[in-house]
């Protein structure tokens, strides 16, 4: 090996060692490697932390105001998923909207008045504030105004178990139309319904009730007949229905007939509810009447049917006085 070669090798060695010392002395070898490793990854990782911190900031402003605002608005939407309890409290606010005759909970009796009466007596009789509402609640506690008569009574074009065009054949126009569609729907299913008794004036109810009282005594009469002013038949929105043969018309033997079963299964599709369901006497104040249906509009009828509740429960207006 020539001297020149030795010198060159030495020179290279010196440079190499010098480079190595320079590299490994300034920062500690272990530190530099870890930092390098972490720095390399860190540059990639730091972006995500930034981006992940950004979303974590963004969602909070989105979550706080908007969804809560939506949620608090939602109960105002009639019929949707709103809680029955929301219905009565919304009512007074929207008292001006009942003119639309929409089946909105906003337009109904006034369970709120019961709360605001201050009497503390839940059994105190109340007068329905909006008797013309399709969703008015009339029961043993809530009565119609004295002498109330709906202005839009018509004769629904459906068979009744009698042929005369008399008072009890009438219903309010909207309910009459729904009844016609329901009878037609039943017919398609091979079920032939007939009307038994629909609208009933306060005067007629008075005569009827007094006759029942004379026969059975007032206490018993009250279990199956309404005190004048407290009958749903006076709203023009209720009707007693039977099979076209008229058997068991407004009698308990109607229960279990195919007509009764059809009504229970399909009435809500047309906006009617079985107003006095079985096992709910403690709430409605009336024994089971599978023949008595009441128009409230499809939305509410479907909700009441799906939940297996009564109109009183829908409005959170229980208990009802006996
Ligand atoms: Zn009835």
Coordinates of N, CA and C in Angstrom, one line a residue, residues 63-280:
X63 N -73.9 21.3 18.0 CA -74.7 20.5 18.9 C -75.5 21.4 19.8
X64 N -74.9 22.3 20.4 CA -75.6 23.0 21.4 C -76.8 23.8 21.0
X65 N -76.7 24.8 20.1 CA -77.9 25.5 19.8 C -78.9 24.8 18.9
X66 N -78.4 24.3 17.8 CA -79.4 23.8 16.8 C -80.3 22.7 17.2
X67 N -79.7 21.5 17.6 CA -80.6 20.4 17.9 C -81.6 20.8 19.1
X68 N -81.1 21.5 20.1 CA -82.0 21.8 21.2 C -83.1 22.7 20.7
X69 N -82.8 23.6 19.8 CA -83.8 24.5 19.3 C -84.8 23.7 18.5
X70 N -84.4 22.7 17.7 CA -85.3 21.9 17.0 C -86.2 21.1 17.9
X71 N -85.5 20.6 18.9 CA -86.3 19.7 19.9 C -87.4 20.5 20.5
X72 N -87.1 21.7 20.9 CA -88.1 22.5 21.6 C -89.2 23.0 20.7
X73 N -88.9 23.0 19.4 CA -89.9 23.4 18.4 C -90.8 22.2 18.1
X74 N -90.2 21.0 18.1 CA -90.9 19.8 17.6 C -92.3 19.6 18.3
X75 N -92.4 19.7 19.6 CA -93.7 19.4 20.2 C -94.8 20.3 19.6
X76 N -94.4 21.4 19.0 CA -95.5 22.3 18.5 C -96.1 21.7 17.2
X77 N -95.3 20.8 16.6 CA -95.9 20.2 15.4 C -97.0 19.3 15.8
X78 N -98.2 19.6 15.4 CA -99.4 18.8 15.8 C -99.3 17.4 15.3
X79 N -99.6 16.4 16.2 CA -99.7 15.1 15.7 C -98.4 14.3 15.6
X80 N -97.3 15.0 15.3 CA -96.1 14.2 15.0 C -95.8 13.4 16.2
X81 N -94.6 13.5 16.6 CA -94.2 12.6 17.8 C -94.5 13.3 19.1
X82 N -95.2 14.4 19.0 CA -95.3 15.2 20.2 C -96.0 14.5 21.3
X83 N -95.6 14.7 22.5 CA -96.2 14.1 23.6 C -97.6 14.6 23.9
X84 N -98.5 13.7 24.3 CA -99.8 14.1 24.6 C -99.8 15.3 25.6
X85 N -98.9 15.3 26.5 CA -98.9 16.4 27.4 C -98.7 17.7 26.8
X86 N -98.0 17.7 25.7 CA -97.7 18.9 25.0 C -99.0 19.5 24.4
X87 N -99.9 18.6 24.0 CA -101.1 19.0 23.3 C -101.9 20.0 24.1
X88 N -102.2 19.7 25.4 CA -103.1 20.7 26.1 C -102.4 22.0 26.4
X89 N -101.1 21.9 26.6 CA -100.4 23.2 26.9 C -100.2 24.1 25.7
X90 N -100.2 23.5 24.5 CA -100.1 24.2 23.3 C -101.4 24.9 23.0
X91 N -102.4 24.3 23.4 CA -103.8 24.7 23.0 C -104.1 26.2 23.2
X92 N -103.9 26.7 24.4 CA -104.3 28.1 24.5 C -103.5 29.0 23.7
X93 N -102.2 28.7 23.4 CA -101.4 29.5 22.6 C -101.9 29.6 21.2
X94 N -102.5 28.6 20.7 CA -102.9 28.5 19.3 C -104.5 28.7 19.2
X95 N -105.0 29.3 20.2 CA -106.5 29.3 20.2 C -107.1 30.0 19.0
X96 N -106.3 30.8 18.4 CA -106.8 31.5 17.2 C -106.8 30.6 15.9
X97 N -106.2 29.4 16.0 CA -106.0 28.6 14.8 C -107.1 27.6 14.7
X98 N -108.0 27.6 15.6 CA -109.0 26.5 15.5 C -110.0 26.7 14.4
X99 N -110.0 27.9 13.8 CA -110.9 28.2 12.8 C -110.6 27.3 11.6
X100 N -109.4 26.9 11.5 CA -109.0 26.0 10.3 C -109.7 24.7 10.4
X101 N -110.2 24.3 11.5 CA -110.9 23.1 11.7 C -110.0 21.9 11.5
X102 N -108.7 22.1 11.6 CA -107.7 21.1 11.5 C -107.8 20.2 12.7
X103 N -107.5 18.9 12.6 CA -107.5 18.1 13.7 C -106.3 18.3 14.6
X104 N -106.0 19.5 14.9 CA -104.9 19.8 15.7 C -105.2 19.8 17.2
X105 N -104.2 19.2 17.9 CA -104.4 19.2 19.4 C -104.5 20.7 19.9
X106 N -104.0 21.6 19.1 CA -104.0 22.9 19.5 C -105.4 23.5 19.5
X107 N -106.3 22.8 18.9 CA -107.7 23.3 18.9 C -108.6 22.3 19.6
X108 N -108.7 22.4 20.9 CA -109.5 21.5 21.6 C -110.1 22.1 22.8
X109 N -110.7 21.1 23.6 CA -111.3 21.5 24.8 C -110.3 22.4 25.6
X110 N -110.1 22.2 26.8 CA -109.2 23.1 27.5 C -108.8 22.5 28.8
X111 N -108.1 21.4 28.7 CA -107.6 20.8 30.0 C -106.8 21.8 30.8
X112 N -106.2 22.8 30.1 CA -105.4 23.8 30.7 C -106.3 24.6 31.7
X113 N -107.5 24.8 31.3 CA -108.4 25.6 32.1 C -108.6 24.9 33.4
X114 N -108.6 23.6 33.4 CA -108.8 22.8 34.6 C -107.6 23.2 35.6
X115 N -106.5 23.3 35.0 CA -105.3 23.5 35.8 C -105.3 25.0 36.3
X116 N -105.8 25.9 35.4 CA -105.7 27.3 35.8 C -107.0 27.7 36.6
X117 N -107.9 26.8 36.8 CA -109.1 27.2 37.5 C -108.8 27.6 38.9
X118 N -107.7 26.9 39.4 CA -107.3 27.3 40.8 C -108.2 26.7 41.8
X119 N -109.3 26.0 41.4 CA -110.2 25.4 42.3 C -109.5 24.2 43.0
X120 N -108.6 23.6 42.3 CA -107.9 22.4 42.8 C -108.8 21.2 42.8
X121 N -110.0 21.4 42.2 CA -110.9 20.3 42.1 C -110.9 19.7 40.7
X122 N -110.2 18.6 40.5 CA -110.2 18.1 39.1 C -111.5 17.6 38.6
X123 N -112.5 17.5 39.5 CA -113.8 17.0 39.1 C -114.7 18.2 38.6
X124 N -114.2 19.4 38.8 CA -115.0 20.6 38.5 C -115.3 20.5 37.0
X125 N -116.6 20.8 36.7 CA -117.0 20.8 35.3 C -116.4 22.0 34.6
X126 N -116.1 21.7 33.3 CA -115.5 22.7 32.5 C -116.3 22.8 31.2
X127 N -116.3 24.0 30.6 CA -116.9 24.1 29.3 C -115.9 24.2 28.3
X128 N -116.1 23.3 27.2 CA -115.2 23.3 26.1 C -115.0 24.6 25.5
X129 N -113.7 25.1 25.4 CA -113.5 26.4 24.9 C -113.7 26.5 23.4
X130 N -113.4 25.4 22.8 CA -113.5 25.4 21.3 C -114.4 24.3 20.8
X131 N -115.7 24.4 21.1 CA -116.7 23.3 20.7 C -116.7 23.0 19.3
X132 N -116.3 23.9 18.4 CA -116.3 23.6 17.0 C -115.0 22.9 16.5
X133 N -114.1 22.7 17.4 CA -112.9 22.0 17.0 C -113.1 20.5 16.7
X134 N -112.5 20.0 15.7 CA -112.6 18.6 15.3 C -112.1 17.7 16.5
X135 N -111.3 18.3 17.3 CA -110.6 17.5 18.4 C -111.1 17.9 19.7
X136 N -112.3 18.5 19.8 CA -112.8 18.9 21.1 C -113.1 17.7 22.0
X137 N -112.8 17.8 23.2 CA -113.0 16.7 24.2 C -114.2 17.0 25.0
X138 N -115.2 16.2 24.9 CA -116.4 16.3 25.6 C -116.6 15.0 26.4
X139 N -116.7 15.2 27.7 CA -116.9 14.0 28.6 C -117.7 14.4 29.9
X140 N -117.5 13.6 30.9 CA -118.3 13.9 32.1 C -117.8 15.2 32.8
X141 N -116.6 15.6 32.5 CA -116.0 16.8 33.0 C -116.2 18.0 32.1
X142 N -115.9 17.7 30.8 CA -116.0 18.8 29.9 C -117.3 18.8 29.1
X143 N -118.0 19.9 29.2 CA -119.3 20.0 28.5 C -119.3 21.0 27.4
X144 N -120.3 20.9 26.5 CA -120.4 21.9 25.5 C -121.1 23.1 26.0
X145 N -120.9 24.3 25.4 CA -121.6 25.5 25.9 C -123.1 25.3 25.8
X146 N -123.9 25.9 26.6 CA -125.3 25.7 26.6 C -125.9 26.0 25.3
X147 N -126.8 25.0 24.8 CA -127.4 25.1 23.6 C -126.6 25.0 22.3
X148 N -125.4 24.5 22.5 CA -124.4 24.4 21.4 C -125.0 23.5 20.3
X149 N -124.9 24.0 19.0 CA -125.3 23.2 17.9 C -124.3 23.5 16.8
X150 N -123.7 22.4 16.2 CA -122.8 22.7 15.1 C -123.5 23.3 13.9
X151 N -122.7 24.1 13.2 CA -123.3 24.9 12.1 C -123.3 24.1 10.7
X152 N -122.5 23.1 10.7 CA -122.3 22.4 9.4 C -122.8 21.0 9.4
X153 N -123.9 20.7 10.0 CA -124.5 19.4 10.0 C -125.0 19.0 8.6
X154 N -124.7 17.8 8.2 CA -125.1 17.3 6.9 C -125.6 15.8 7.0
X155 N -126.2 15.3 6.0 CA -126.6 13.9 6.0 C -125.6 13.1 5.3
X156 N -124.8 12.3 6.0 CA -123.8 11.5 5.3 C -124.5 10.4 4.4
X157 N -123.9 10.2 3.3 CA -124.5 9.3 2.3 C -124.1 7.8 2.6
X158 N -124.6 7.4 3.7 CA -124.4 6.0 4.1 C -125.7 5.4 4.7
X159 N -125.8 4.0 4.6 CA -127.0 3.4 5.1 C -127.2 3.6 6.7
X160 N -128.4 3.8 7.1 CA -128.7 3.7 8.5 C -129.7 2.6 8.8
X161 N -129.9 2.3 10.0 CA -130.8 1.2 10.3 C -132.3 1.7 10.3
X162 N -132.4 2.9 9.9 CA -133.8 3.5 9.7 C -133.7 4.4 8.4
X163 N -134.8 4.7 7.9 CA -134.8 5.4 6.6 C -135.1 6.9 6.7
X164 N -135.7 7.3 7.8 CA -136.1 8.7 7.9 C -134.8 9.7 7.9
X165 N -135.1 10.8 7.3 CA -134.0 11.9 7.3 C -134.3 12.7 8.6
X166 N -133.8 12.3 9.7 CA -134.0 12.9 10.9 C -132.7 13.3 11.6
X167 N -132.9 14.1 12.7 CA -131.7 14.6 13.4 C -130.6 13.6 13.6
X168 N -130.9 12.5 14.1 CA -129.8 11.5 14.5 C -129.1 10.9 13.3
X169 N -129.5 11.3 12.1 CA -128.8 10.9 10.9 C -127.7 11.9 10.5
X170 N -127.6 13.0 11.1 CA -126.7 14.0 10.7 C -125.3 14.0 11.4
X171 N -124.4 14.5 10.7 CA -123.0 14.6 11.3 C -122.4 15.9 10.7
X172 N -121.4 16.4 11.4 CA -120.7 17.6 10.8 C -120.0 17.1 9.5
X173 N -119.9 18.1 8.6 CA -119.5 17.8 7.2 C -118.2 17.0 7.1
X174 N -117.2 17.4 7.8 CA -115.9 16.7 7.8 C -116.0 15.2 8.2
X175 N -116.7 15.1 9.3 CA -116.9 13.7 9.9 C -117.8 12.9 9.0
X176 N -118.8 13.5 8.3 CA -119.6 12.8 7.4 C -118.9 12.3 6.2
X177 N -118.0 13.1 5.7 CA -117.2 12.6 4.6 C -116.3 11.5 5.0
X178 N -115.7 11.6 6.1 CA -114.8 10.5 6.6 C -115.6 9.2 6.8
X179 N -116.9 9.4 7.3 CA -117.7 8.2 7.5 C -118.1 7.5 6.2
X180 N -118.3 8.3 5.2 CA -118.6 7.7 3.9 C -117.5 6.9 3.4
X181 N -116.3 7.5 3.5 CA -115.1 6.7 3.1 C -114.9 5.5 3.9
X182 N -115.2 5.6 5.2 CA -115.0 4.4 6.0 C -116.0 3.3 5.7
X183 N -117.2 3.6 5.5 CA -118.2 2.6 5.1 C -117.8 2.0 3.8
X184 N -117.3 2.8 2.9 CA -116.9 2.2 1.6 C -115.8 1.3 1.8
X185 N -114.8 1.7 2.6 CA -113.7 0.8 2.9 C -114.1 -0.5 3.5
X186 N -115.0 -0.4 4.4 CA -115.5 -1.7 5.1 C -116.2 -2.6 4.1
X187 N -117.0 -2.0 3.2 CA -117.7 -2.7 2.2 C -116.7 -3.5 1.3
X188 N -115.6 -2.9 1.0 CA -114.5 -3.6 0.2 C -114.0 -4.8 0.9
X189 N -114.1 -4.7 2.2 CA -113.6 -5.9 3.0 C -114.7 -6.8 3.3
X190 N -115.9 -6.6 2.7 CA -117.0 -7.5 2.9 C -117.7 -7.3 4.3
X191 N -117.5 -6.1 4.8 CA -118.2 -5.7 6.1 C -119.2 -4.6 5.8
X192 N -120.4 -4.9 6.1 CA -121.5 -3.9 5.8 C -122.0 -3.2 7.1
X193 N -121.6 -1.9 7.2 CA -121.9 -1.2 8.3 C -123.2 -0.3 8.1
X194 N -123.8 0.1 9.2 CA -125.0 0.9 9.2 C -124.9 1.9 10.3
X195 N -125.4 3.1 10.1 CA -125.5 4.1 11.2 C -126.6 3.8 12.1
X196 N -126.5 4.0 13.4 CA -127.6 3.8 14.3 C -128.0 5.2 14.9
X197 N -127.1 6.0 15.3 CA -127.4 7.3 15.8 C -126.2 8.2 15.8
X198 N -126.3 9.3 15.2 CA -125.2 10.3 15.1 C -125.5 11.5 15.9
X199 N -125.8 12.6 15.2 CA -126.0 13.9 16.0 C -127.2 13.8 16.9
X200 N -127.1 14.4 18.0 CA -128.2 14.5 19.0 C -128.2 15.9 19.6
X201 N -129.3 16.6 19.5 CA -129.3 17.9 20.1 C -129.4 17.8 21.6
X202 N -129.1 19.0 22.2 CA -129.2 19.0 23.7 C -130.6 18.7 24.2
X203 N -131.5 19.1 23.4 CA -132.9 18.9 23.8 C -133.2 17.4 23.7
X204 N -132.8 16.8 22.7 CA -133.1 15.3 22.6 C -132.3 14.6 23.7
X205 N -131.1 15.0 23.9 CA -130.3 14.3 25.0 C -131.0 14.4 26.3
X206 N -131.6 15.6 26.5 CA -132.3 15.9 27.8 C -133.5 14.9 28.0
X207 N -134.2 14.8 26.9 CA -135.4 13.9 26.9 C -134.9 12.4 27.2
X208 N -133.9 12.0 26.4 CA -133.3 10.7 26.5 C -132.9 10.4 27.9
X209 N -132.1 11.3 28.5 CA -131.5 11.1 29.8 C -132.5 11.0 30.9
X210 N -133.5 11.9 30.8 CA -134.6 11.9 31.8 C -135.3 10.6 31.7
X211 N -135.5 10.0 30.5 CA -136.2 8.7 30.4 C -135.4 7.6 31.1
X212 N -134.1 7.7 30.9 CA -133.2 6.7 31.5 C -133.2 6.8 33.0
X213 N -133.2 8.0 33.5 CA -133.2 8.3 34.9 C -134.5 7.7 35.5
X214 N -135.6 7.9 34.8 CA -136.9 7.5 35.3 C -136.9 5.9 35.4
X215 N -136.2 5.3 34.4 CA -136.2 3.9 34.4 C -135.2 3.2 35.3
X216 N -134.0 3.8 35.3 CA -132.9 3.1 36.1 C -132.4 3.9 37.3
X217 N -132.8 5.1 37.4 CA -132.2 5.9 38.5 C -131.0 6.7 37.9
X218 N -130.8 7.8 38.5 CA -129.7 8.7 37.9 C -128.3 8.1 37.9
X219 N -128.0 7.4 39.1 CA -126.7 6.9 39.2 C -126.3 5.9 38.1
X220 N -127.3 5.0 37.9 CA -127.0 4.0 36.8 C -127.1 4.6 35.4
X221 N -128.1 5.5 35.3 CA -128.2 6.2 34.0 C -126.9 6.9 33.5
X222 N -126.3 7.4 34.5 CA -125.0 8.2 34.2 C -123.9 7.3 33.7
X223 N -124.0 6.0 34.0 CA -122.9 5.1 33.5 C -123.0 4.8 32.0
X224 N -124.2 5.0 31.4 CA -124.3 4.7 30.0 C -124.9 5.8 29.2
X225 N -125.4 6.8 29.8 CA -126.0 8.0 29.1 C -125.4 9.3 29.6
X226 N -125.1 10.2 28.7 CA -124.5 11.4 29.1 C -125.5 12.4 29.6
X227 N -125.1 13.2 30.6 CA -125.9 14.3 31.1 C -126.0 15.3 29.9
X228 N -127.1 15.9 29.7 CA -127.3 16.9 28.6 C -126.1 17.9 28.6
X229 N -125.5 18.2 27.4 CA -124.4 19.1 27.4 C -123.1 18.3 27.4
X230 N -123.1 17.1 27.9 CA -121.9 16.3 28.0 C -121.9 15.1 27.0
X231 N -122.8 15.1 26.1 CA -122.8 14.0 25.1 C -122.0 14.3 23.9
X232 N -121.1 13.4 23.5 CA -120.3 13.5 22.3 C -121.2 13.6 21.0
X233 N -122.4 13.0 21.1 CA -123.3 13.0 20.0 C -123.8 14.5 19.7
X234 N -123.7 15.3 20.7 CA -124.1 16.7 20.4 C -123.0 17.5 19.6
X235 N -121.8 16.9 19.5 CA -120.8 17.6 18.8 C -121.0 17.4 17.3
X236 N -121.7 16.4 16.9 CA -121.9 16.0 15.5 C -120.7 15.3 14.9
X237 N -119.8 14.9 15.8 CA -118.6 14.2 15.4 C -118.6 12.7 15.8
X238 N -119.6 12.3 16.5 CA -119.7 10.9 17.0 C -120.9 10.2 16.4
X239 N -120.8 8.9 16.2 CA -121.9 8.1 15.7 C -121.8 6.7 16.3
X240 N -123.0 6.1 16.5 CA -123.1 4.7 16.9 C -123.3 3.9 15.6
X241 N -122.5 2.9 15.5 CA -122.6 2.1 14.3 C -122.9 0.6 14.6
X242 N -123.5 0.0 13.7 CA -123.8 -1.5 13.8 C -123.6 -2.1 12.5
X243 N -123.9 -3.4 12.4 CA -123.9 -4.1 11.1 C -125.1 -3.7 10.4
X244 N -125.2 -3.9 9.1 CA -126.3 -3.5 8.3 C -127.6 -4.2 8.7
X245 N -127.5 -5.3 9.4 CA -128.7 -6.0 9.9 C -129.3 -5.4 11.1
X246 N -128.6 -4.4 11.7 CA -129.1 -3.7 12.8 C -129.1 -4.5 14.1
X247 N -128.6 -5.7 14.1 CA -128.5 -6.5 15.3 C -127.5 -5.9 16.3
X248 N -127.9 -6.0 17.6 CA -127.0 -5.4 18.6 C -126.6 -4.0 18.4
X249 N -127.6 -3.2 17.8 CA -127.3 -1.8 17.6 C -127.2 -1.1 19.0
X250 N -126.0 -0.5 19.2 CA -125.7 0.1 20.5 C -125.9 -0.7 21.7
X251 N -125.6 -2.0 21.5 CA -125.7 -3.0 22.6 C -124.4 -3.7 22.8
X252 N -124.2 -4.2 24.0 CA -122.9 -4.8 24.2 C -122.6 -6.1 23.4
X253 N -123.7 -6.7 22.9 CA -123.5 -7.9 22.0 C -122.9 -7.5 20.7
X254 N -122.7 -6.2 20.4 CA -122.0 -5.8 19.2 C -120.6 -6.1 19.3
X255 N -120.0 -6.1 20.5 CA -118.6 -6.5 20.7 C -118.3 -7.9 20.2
X256 N -117.2 -8.0 19.5 CA -116.8 -9.3 19.0 C -117.4 -9.7 17.6
X257 N -118.4 -8.9 17.2 CA -118.9 -9.1 15.8 C -117.8 -8.7 14.8
X258 N -118.0 -9.2 13.6 CA -117.0 -8.9 12.6 C -117.0 -7.4 12.3
X259 N -118.2 -6.8 12.4 CA -118.2 -5.3 12.2 C -117.4 -4.6 13.3
X260 N -117.6 -5.0 14.5 CA -116.9 -4.4 15.6 C -115.4 -4.6 15.5
X261 N -115.0 -5.8 15.1 CA -113.6 -6.1 14.9 C -113.0 -5.2 13.8
X262 N -113.8 -5.1 12.7 CA -113.3 -4.3 11.6 C -113.1 -2.8 12.0
X263 N -114.1 -2.3 12.8 CA -114.0 -0.9 13.3 C -112.7 -0.8 14.1
X264 N -112.5 -1.7 15.0 CA -111.4 -1.6 15.9 C -110.1 -1.6 15.2
X265 N -110.1 -2.3 14.1 CA -108.8 -2.5 13.3 C -108.6 -1.3 12.3
X266 N -109.7 -0.7 11.8 CA -109.6 0.2 10.7 C -110.1 1.6 10.9
X267 N -110.9 1.8 11.9 CA -111.5 3.2 12.1 C -110.5 4.3 12.1
X268 N -109.3 4.1 12.7 CA -108.3 5.1 12.8 C -107.8 5.6 11.4
X269 N -107.8 4.7 10.5 CA -107.4 5.0 9.1 C -108.3 6.1 8.5
X270 N -109.5 6.2 9.0 CA -110.4 7.2 8.5 C -110.6 8.3 9.5
X271 N -109.9 8.3 10.5 CA -109.9 9.5 11.5 C -110.9 9.2 12.7
X272 N -111.3 8.0 12.8 CA -112.2 7.7 14.0 C -111.5 6.9 15.1
X273 N -112.0 7.1 16.3 CA -111.5 6.3 17.4 C -112.7 5.6 18.1
X274 N -112.4 4.4 18.6 CA -113.3 3.8 19.5 C -113.3 4.6 20.8
X275 N -114.3 5.4 21.0 CA -114.2 6.4 22.1 C -114.2 5.8 23.5
X276 N -114.9 4.7 23.7 CA -115.0 4.1 25.0 C -114.5 2.7 25.0
X277 N -113.1 2.6 25.0 CA -112.6 1.2 24.8 C -112.8 0.3 26.1
X278 N -112.6 -0.9 25.9 CA -112.7 -1.9 27.0 C -111.7 -1.6 28.0
X279 N -112.1 -1.7 29.3 CA -111.1 -1.6 30.3 C -110.7 -0.2 30.7
X280 N -111.3 0.8 30.0 CA -111.0 2.2 30.3 C -112.1 3.0 30.9

